[in-house]
PDB file of C-alpha atoms in Angstrom:
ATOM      1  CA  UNK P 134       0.000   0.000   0.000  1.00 45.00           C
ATOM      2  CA  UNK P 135       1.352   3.289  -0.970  1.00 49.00           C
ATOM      3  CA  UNK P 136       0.568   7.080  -1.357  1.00 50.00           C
ATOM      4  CA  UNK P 137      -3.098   7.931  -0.510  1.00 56.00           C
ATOM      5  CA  UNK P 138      -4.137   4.166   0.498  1.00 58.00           C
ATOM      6  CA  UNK P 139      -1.386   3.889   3.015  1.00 59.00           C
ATOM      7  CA  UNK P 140      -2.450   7.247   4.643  1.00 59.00           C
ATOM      8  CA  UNK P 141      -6.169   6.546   4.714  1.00 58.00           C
ATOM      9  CA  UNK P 142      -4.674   2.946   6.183  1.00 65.00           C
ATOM     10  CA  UNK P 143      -3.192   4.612   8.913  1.00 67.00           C
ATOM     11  CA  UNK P 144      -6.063   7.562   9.506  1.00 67.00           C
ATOM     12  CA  UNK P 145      -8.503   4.216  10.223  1.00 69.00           C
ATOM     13  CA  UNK P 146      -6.110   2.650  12.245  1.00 71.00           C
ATOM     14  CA  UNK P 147      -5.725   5.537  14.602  1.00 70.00           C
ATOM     15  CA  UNK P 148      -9.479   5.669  14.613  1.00 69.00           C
ATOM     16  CA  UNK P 149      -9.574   2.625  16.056  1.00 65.00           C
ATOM     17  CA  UNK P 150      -6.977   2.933  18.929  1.00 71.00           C
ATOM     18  CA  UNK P 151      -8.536   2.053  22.222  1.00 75.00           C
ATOM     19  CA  UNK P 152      -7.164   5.732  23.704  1.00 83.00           C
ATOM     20  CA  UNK P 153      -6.558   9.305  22.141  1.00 86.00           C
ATOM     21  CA  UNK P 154      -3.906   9.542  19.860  1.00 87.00           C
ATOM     22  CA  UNK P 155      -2.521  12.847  19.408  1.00 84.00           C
ATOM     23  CA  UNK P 156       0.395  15.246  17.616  1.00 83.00           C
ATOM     24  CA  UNK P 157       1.824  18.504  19.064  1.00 81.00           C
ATOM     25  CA  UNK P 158       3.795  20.675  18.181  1.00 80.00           C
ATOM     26  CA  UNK P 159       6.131  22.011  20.939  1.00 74.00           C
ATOM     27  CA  UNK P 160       7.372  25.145  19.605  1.00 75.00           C
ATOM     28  CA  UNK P 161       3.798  26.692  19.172  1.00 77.00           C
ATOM     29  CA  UNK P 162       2.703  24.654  22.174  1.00 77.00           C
ATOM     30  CA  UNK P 163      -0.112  23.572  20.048  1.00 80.00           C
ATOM     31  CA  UNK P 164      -2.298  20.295  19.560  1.00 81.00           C
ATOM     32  CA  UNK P 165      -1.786  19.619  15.393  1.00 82.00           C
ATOM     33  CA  UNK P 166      -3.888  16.396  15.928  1.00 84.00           C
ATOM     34  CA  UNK P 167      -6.158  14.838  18.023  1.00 86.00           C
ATOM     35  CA  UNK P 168      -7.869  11.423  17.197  1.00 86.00           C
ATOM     36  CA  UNK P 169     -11.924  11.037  17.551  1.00 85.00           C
ATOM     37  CA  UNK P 170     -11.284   8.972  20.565  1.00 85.00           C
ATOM     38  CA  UNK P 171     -11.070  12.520  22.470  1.00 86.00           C
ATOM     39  CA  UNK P 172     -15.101  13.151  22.105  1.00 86.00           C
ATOM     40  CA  UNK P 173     -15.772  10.364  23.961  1.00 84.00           C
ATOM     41  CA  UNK P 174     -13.322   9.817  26.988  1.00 84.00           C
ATOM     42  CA  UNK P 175     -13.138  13.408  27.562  1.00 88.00           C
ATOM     43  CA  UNK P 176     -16.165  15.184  25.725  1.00 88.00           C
ATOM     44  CA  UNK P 177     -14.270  17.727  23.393  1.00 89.00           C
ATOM     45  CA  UNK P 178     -14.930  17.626  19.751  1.00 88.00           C
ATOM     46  CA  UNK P 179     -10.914  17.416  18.521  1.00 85.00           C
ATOM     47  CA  UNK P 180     -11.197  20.357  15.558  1.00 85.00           C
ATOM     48  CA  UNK P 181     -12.015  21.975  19.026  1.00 85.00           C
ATOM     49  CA  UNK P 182      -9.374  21.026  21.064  1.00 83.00           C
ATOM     50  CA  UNK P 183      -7.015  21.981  18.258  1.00 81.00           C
ATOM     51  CA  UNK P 184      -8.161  25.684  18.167  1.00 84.00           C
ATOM     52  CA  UNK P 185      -7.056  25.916  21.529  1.00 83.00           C
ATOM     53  CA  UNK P 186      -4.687  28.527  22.717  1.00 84.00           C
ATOM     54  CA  UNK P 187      -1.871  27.191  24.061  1.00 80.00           C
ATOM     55  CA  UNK P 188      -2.829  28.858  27.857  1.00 81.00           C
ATOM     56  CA  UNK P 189      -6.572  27.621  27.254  1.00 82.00           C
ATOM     57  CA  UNK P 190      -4.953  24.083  26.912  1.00 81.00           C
ATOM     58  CA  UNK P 191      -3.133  24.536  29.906  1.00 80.00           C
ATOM     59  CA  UNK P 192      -5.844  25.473  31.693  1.00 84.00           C
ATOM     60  CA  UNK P 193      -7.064  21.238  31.169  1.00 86.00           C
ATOM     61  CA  UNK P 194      -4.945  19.753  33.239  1.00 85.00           C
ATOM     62  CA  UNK P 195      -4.411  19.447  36.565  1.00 86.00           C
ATOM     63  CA  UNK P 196      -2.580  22.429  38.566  1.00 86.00           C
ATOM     64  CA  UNK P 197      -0.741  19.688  40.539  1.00 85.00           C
ATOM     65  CA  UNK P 198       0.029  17.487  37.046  1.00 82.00           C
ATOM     66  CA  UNK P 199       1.578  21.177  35.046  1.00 78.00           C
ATOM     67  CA  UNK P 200       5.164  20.159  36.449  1.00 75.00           C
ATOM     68  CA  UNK P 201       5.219  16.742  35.646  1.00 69.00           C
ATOM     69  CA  UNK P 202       3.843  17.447  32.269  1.00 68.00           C
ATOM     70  CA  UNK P 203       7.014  20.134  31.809  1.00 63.00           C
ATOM     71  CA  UNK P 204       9.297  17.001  32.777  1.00 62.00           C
ATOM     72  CA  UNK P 205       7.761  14.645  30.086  1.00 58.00           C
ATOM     73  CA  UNK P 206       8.242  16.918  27.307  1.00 59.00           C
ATOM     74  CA  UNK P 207      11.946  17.382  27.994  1.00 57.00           C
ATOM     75  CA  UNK P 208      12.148  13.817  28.690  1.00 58.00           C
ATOM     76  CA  UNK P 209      10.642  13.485  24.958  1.00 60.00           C
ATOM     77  CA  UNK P 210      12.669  16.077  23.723  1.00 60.00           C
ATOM     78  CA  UNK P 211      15.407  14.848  24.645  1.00 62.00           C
ATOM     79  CA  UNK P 212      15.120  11.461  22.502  1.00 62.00           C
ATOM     80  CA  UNK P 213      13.576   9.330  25.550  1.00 67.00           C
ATOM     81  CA  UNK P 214      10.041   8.111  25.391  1.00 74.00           C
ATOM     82  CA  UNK P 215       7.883   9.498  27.999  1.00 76.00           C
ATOM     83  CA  UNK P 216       5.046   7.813  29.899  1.00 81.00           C
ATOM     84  CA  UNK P 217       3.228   9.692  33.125  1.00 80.00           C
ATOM     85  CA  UNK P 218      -0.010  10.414  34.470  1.00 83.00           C
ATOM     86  CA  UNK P 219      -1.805  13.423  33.997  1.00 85.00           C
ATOM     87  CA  UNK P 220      -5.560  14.501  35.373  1.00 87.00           C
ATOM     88  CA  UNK P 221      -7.458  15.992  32.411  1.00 89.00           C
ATOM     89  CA  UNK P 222     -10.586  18.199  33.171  1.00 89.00           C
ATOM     90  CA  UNK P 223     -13.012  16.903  31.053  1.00 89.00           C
ATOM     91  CA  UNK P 224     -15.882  18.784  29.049  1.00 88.00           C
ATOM     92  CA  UNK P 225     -18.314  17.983  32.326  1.00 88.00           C
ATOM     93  CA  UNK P 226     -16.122  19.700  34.456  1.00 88.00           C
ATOM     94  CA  UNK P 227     -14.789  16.087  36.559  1.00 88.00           C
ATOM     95  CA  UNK P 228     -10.797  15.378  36.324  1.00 88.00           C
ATOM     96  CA  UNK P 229     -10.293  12.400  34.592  1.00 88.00           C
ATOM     97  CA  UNK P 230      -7.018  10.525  34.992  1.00 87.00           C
ATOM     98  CA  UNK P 231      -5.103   9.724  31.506  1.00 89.00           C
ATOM     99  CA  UNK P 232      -1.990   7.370  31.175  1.00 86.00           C
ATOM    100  CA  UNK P 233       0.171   8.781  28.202  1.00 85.00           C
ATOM    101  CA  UNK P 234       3.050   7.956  26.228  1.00 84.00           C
ATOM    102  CA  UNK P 235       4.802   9.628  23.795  1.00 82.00           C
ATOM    103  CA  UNK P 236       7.646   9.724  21.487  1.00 80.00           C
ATOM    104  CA  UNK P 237       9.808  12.250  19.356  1.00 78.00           C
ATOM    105  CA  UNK P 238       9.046  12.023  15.550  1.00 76.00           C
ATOM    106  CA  UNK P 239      12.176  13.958  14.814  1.00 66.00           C
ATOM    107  CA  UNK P 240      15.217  14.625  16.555  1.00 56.00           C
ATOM    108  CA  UNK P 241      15.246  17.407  19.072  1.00 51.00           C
ATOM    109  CA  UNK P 242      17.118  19.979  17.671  1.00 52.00           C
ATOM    110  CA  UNK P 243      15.077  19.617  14.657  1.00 54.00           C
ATOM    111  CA  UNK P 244      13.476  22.841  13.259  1.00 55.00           C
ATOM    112  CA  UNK P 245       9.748  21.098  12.990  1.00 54.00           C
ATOM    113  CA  UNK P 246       9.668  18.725  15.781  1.00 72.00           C
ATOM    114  CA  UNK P 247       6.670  17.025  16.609  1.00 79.00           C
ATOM    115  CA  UNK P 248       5.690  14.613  19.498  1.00 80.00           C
ATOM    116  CA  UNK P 249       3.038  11.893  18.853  1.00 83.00           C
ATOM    117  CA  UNK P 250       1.491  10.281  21.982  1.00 84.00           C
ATOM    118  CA  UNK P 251      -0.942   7.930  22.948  1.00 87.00           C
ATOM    119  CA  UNK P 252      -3.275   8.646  26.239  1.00 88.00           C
ATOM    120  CA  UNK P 253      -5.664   6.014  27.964  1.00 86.00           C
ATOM    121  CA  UNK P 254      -7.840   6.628  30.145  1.00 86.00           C
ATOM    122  CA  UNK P 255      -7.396   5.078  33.820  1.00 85.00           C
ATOM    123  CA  UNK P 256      -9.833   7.320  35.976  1.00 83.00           C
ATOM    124  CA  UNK P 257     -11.990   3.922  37.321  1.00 80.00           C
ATOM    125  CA  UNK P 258      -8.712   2.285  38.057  1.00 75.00           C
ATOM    126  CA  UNK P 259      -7.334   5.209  40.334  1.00 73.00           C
ATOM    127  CA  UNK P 260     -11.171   5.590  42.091  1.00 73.00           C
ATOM    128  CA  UNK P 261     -10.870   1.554  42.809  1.00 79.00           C
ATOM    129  CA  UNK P 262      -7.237   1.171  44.386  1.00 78.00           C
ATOM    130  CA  UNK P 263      -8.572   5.217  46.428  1.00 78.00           C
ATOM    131  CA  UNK P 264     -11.780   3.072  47.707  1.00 82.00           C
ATOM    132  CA  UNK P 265      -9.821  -0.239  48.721  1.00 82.00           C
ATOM    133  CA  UNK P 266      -7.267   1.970  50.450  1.00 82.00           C
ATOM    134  CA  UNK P 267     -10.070   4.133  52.139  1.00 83.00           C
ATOM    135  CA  UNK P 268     -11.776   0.222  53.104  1.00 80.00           C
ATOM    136  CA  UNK P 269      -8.950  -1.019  54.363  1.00 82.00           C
ATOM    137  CA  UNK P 270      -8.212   2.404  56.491  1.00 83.00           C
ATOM    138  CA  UNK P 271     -11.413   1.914  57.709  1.00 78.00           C
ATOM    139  CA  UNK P 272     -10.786  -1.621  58.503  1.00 79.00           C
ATOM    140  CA  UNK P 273      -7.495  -1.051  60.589  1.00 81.00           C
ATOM    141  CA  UNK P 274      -9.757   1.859  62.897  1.00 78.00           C
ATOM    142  CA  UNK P 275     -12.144  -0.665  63.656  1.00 75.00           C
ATOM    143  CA  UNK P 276      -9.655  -2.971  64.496  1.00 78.00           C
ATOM    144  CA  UNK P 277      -8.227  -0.411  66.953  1.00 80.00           C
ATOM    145  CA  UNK P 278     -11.604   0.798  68.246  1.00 77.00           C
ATOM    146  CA  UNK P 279     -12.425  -2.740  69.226  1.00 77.00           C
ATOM    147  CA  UNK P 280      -9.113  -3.216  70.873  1.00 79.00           C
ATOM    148  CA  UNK P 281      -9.628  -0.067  72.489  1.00 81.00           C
ATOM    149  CA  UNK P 282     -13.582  -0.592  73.299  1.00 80.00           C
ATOM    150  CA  UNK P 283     -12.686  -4.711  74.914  1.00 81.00           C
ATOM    151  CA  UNK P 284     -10.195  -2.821  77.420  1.00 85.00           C
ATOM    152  CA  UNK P 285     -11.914   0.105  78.265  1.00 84.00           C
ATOM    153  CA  UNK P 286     -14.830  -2.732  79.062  1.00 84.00           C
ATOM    154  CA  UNK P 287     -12.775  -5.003  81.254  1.00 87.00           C
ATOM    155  CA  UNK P 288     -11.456  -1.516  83.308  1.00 89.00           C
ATOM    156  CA  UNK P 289     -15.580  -0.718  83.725  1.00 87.00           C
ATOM    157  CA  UNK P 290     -16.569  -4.384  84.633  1.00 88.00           C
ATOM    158  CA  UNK P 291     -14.259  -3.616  87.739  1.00 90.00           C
ATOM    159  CA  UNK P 292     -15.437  -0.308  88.609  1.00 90.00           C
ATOM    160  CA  UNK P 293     -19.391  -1.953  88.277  1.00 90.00           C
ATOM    161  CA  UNK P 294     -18.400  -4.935  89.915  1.00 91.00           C
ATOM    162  CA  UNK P 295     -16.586  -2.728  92.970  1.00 90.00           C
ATOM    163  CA  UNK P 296     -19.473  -0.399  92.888  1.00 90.00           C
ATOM    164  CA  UNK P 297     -22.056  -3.249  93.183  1.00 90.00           C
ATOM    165  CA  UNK P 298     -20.372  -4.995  96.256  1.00 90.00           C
ATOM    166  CA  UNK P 299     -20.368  -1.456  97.755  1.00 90.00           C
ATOM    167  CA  UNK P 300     -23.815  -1.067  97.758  1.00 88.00           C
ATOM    168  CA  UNK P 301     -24.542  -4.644  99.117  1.00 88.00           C
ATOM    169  CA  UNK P 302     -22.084  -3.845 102.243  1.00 88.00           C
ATOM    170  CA  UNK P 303     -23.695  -0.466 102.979  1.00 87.00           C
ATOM    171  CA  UNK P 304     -27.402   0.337 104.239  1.00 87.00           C
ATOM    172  CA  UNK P 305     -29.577   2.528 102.001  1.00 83.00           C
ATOM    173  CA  UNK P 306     -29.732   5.096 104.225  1.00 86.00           C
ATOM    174  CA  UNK P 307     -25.786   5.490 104.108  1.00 88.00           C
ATOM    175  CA  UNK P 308     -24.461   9.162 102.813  1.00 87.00           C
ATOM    176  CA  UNK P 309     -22.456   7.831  99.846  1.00 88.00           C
ATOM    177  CA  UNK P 310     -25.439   5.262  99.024  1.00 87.00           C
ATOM    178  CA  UNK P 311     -26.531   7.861  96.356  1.00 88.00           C
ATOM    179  CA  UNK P 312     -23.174   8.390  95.000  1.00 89.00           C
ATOM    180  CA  UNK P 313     -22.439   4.860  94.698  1.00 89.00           C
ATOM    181  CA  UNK P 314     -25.846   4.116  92.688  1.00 89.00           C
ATOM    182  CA  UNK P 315     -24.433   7.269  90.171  1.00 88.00           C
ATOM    183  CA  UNK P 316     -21.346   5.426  89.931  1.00 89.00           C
ATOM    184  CA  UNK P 317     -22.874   2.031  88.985  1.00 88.00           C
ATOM    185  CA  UNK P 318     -25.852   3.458  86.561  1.00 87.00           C
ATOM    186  CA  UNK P 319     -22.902   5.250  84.880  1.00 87.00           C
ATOM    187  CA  UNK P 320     -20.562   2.552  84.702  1.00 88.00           C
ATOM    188  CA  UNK P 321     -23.491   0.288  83.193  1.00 86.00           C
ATOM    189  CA  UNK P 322     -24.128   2.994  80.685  1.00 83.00           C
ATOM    190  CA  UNK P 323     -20.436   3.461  79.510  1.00 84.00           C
ATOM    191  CA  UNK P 324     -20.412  -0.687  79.470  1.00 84.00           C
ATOM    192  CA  UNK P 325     -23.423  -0.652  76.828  1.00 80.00           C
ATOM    193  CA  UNK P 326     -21.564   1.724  74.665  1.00 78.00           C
ATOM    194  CA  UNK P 327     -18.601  -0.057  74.493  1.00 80.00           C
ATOM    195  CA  UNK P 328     -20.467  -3.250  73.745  1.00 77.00           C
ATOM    196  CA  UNK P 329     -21.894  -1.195  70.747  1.00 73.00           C
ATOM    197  CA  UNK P 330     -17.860  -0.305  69.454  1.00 72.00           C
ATOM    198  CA  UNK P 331     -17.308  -4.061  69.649  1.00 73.00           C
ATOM    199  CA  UNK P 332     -20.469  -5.009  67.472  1.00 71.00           C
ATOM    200  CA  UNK P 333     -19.399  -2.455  65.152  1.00 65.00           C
ATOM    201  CA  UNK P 334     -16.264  -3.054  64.431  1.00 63.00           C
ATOM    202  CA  UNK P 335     -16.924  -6.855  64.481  1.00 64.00           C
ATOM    203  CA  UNK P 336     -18.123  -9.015  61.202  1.00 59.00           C
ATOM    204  CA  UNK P 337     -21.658  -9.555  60.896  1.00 60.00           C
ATOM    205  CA  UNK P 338     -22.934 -12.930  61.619  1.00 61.00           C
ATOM    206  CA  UNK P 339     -24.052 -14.825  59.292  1.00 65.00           C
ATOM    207  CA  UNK P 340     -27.469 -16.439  58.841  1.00 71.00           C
ATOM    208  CA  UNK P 341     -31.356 -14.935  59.870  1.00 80.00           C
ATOM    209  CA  UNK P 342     -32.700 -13.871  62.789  1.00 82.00           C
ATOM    210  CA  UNK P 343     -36.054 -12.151  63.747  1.00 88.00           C
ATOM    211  CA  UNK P 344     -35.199  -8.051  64.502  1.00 85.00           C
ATOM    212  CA  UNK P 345     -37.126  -5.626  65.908  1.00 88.00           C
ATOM    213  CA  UNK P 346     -35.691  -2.985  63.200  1.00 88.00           C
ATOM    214  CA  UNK P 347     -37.253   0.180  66.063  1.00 87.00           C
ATOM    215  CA  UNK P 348     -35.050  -1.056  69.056  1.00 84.00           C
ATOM    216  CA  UNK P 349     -31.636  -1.509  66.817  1.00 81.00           C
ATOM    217  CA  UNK P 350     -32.118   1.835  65.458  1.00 85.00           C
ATOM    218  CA  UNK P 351     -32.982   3.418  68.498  1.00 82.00           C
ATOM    219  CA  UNK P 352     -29.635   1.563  69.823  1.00 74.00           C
ATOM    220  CA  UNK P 353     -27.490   2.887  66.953  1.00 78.00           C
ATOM    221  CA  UNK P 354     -29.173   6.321  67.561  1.00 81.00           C
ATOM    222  CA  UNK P 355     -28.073   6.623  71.876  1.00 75.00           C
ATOM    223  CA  UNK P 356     -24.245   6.121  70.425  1.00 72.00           C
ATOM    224  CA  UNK P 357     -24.239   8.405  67.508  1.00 79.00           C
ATOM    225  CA  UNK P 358     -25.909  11.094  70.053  1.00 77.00           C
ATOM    226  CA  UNK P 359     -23.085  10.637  71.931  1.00 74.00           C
ATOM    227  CA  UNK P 360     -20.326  10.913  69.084  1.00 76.00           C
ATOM    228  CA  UNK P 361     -21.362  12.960  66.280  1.00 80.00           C
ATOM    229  CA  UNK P 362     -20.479  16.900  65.934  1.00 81.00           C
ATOM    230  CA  UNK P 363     -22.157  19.987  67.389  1.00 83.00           C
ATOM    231  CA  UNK P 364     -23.304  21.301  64.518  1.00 87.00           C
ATOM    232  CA  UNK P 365     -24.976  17.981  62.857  1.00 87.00           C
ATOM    233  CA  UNK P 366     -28.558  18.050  63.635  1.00 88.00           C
ATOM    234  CA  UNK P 367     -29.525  14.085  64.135  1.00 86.00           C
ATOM    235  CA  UNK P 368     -33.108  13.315  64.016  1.00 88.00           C
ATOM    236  CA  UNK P 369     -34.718   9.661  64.640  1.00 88.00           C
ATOM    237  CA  UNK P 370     -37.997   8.598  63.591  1.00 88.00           C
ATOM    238  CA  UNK P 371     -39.285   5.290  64.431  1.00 87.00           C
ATOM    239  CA  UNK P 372     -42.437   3.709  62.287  1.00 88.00           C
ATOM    240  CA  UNK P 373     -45.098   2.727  64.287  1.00 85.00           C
ATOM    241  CA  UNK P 374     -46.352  -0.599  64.453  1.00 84.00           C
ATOM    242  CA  UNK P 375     -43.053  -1.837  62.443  1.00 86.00           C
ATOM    243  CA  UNK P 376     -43.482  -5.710  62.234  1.00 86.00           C
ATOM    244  CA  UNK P 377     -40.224  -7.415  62.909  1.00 88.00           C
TER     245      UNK P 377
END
């Protein structure tokens, strides 16, 4: 194939590349070519793209990504194939995160250099390994919470269990009878909401059981009172009659 055919040849194939192929031009800092692919990872139409001032196409990526895009075109101009990754602001306004490589078509000190790269898109990748890291974050404070939650219960079984025995070896009608009670009703109280860290950070059973969906919500609800910020208003409100 030859002449026209073998460009038309080519023009398909880049149609057909699973990613956007592009050309630039470094001296005008100027996008010469981009491939069809563009429209729909990123939602520009590519004539559009092209027209781009070179600061408009700047604007695009990523204030945090602008150095690391400077680095791969000297790495390119300087002969060595570049690969990095770069967060794109696509036509919706969301970043999306593109893995390209490019290559030199001419040497450096070439009067009409041109670079021709290749960028997939990666965005669902990044979001999956962010959420498995955030899981397993999660994961290691429950951990720690339960730890945390099974001592702090053991140090308030003795203070209920000393508090009890108190009250048995003193009359009602002693002065520190009152205090005492305090102590115990308080102790009991802190014991519930630890046994509530443990369930938490514990795996669910498996297998059914009947629940009375009012009284674990209403359970849920006492701790969260307890834990949440000032200035979130937390409102409960139970169905009536609520079969279980």
């Amino acid at each position: 194939i030859a002449g026209q055919g073998a460009a038309h040849l080519l023009l398909r194939l880049v149609e057909v590349v699973p990613g956007i192929v592009y050309l630039y031009e470094p001296e005008s800092r100027k996008l010469v070519y981009v491939s069809p692919a563009v429209e729909g990872l990123l939602g520009y139409a590519p004539a559009a793209l092209a027209a781009l001032r070179p600061d408009a196409a700047a604007d695009l990526i990523h204030p945090d990504d602008r150095a690391r895009l400077a680095d791969g075109a000297f790495a390119v101009g300087n002969g060595t194939p570049s690969e990095s990754e770069l967060r794109v602001r696509s036509a919706d306004g969301r970043w999306r995160t593109l893995r390209t490589r490019a290559i030199v078509l001419r040497p450096f000190d070439a009067q009409a250099r041109r670079v021709l790269g290749v960028a997939t898109d990666v965005t669902e990748g990044h979001d999956t390994r962010r959420m498995l890291e955030r899981a397993q974050r999660l994961e290691a404070l429950g951990q720690l919470a339960g730890g945390m939650a099974h001592d702090f219960n053991n140090i308030l079984g003795v203070i209920t269990g000393h508090g009890q025995l108190a009250q048995q070896l003193l009359p009602p009608e002693h002065p520190a009878s009152t205090g005492i009670e305090q102590v115990v009703k308080a102790s009991e109280r802190a014991a519930a909401l630890t046994h509530q860290l443990l369930s938490l950070s514990r795996a669910p059973s498996r297998g059914s059981r009947i629940l009375d969906l009012n009284a674990g919500v209403d359970g849920v609800a006492g701790m969260l009172q307890r834990v949440i910020s000032e200035d979130v208003e937390f409102d409960v409100r139970p169905a009536a009659d609520l079969g279980s």
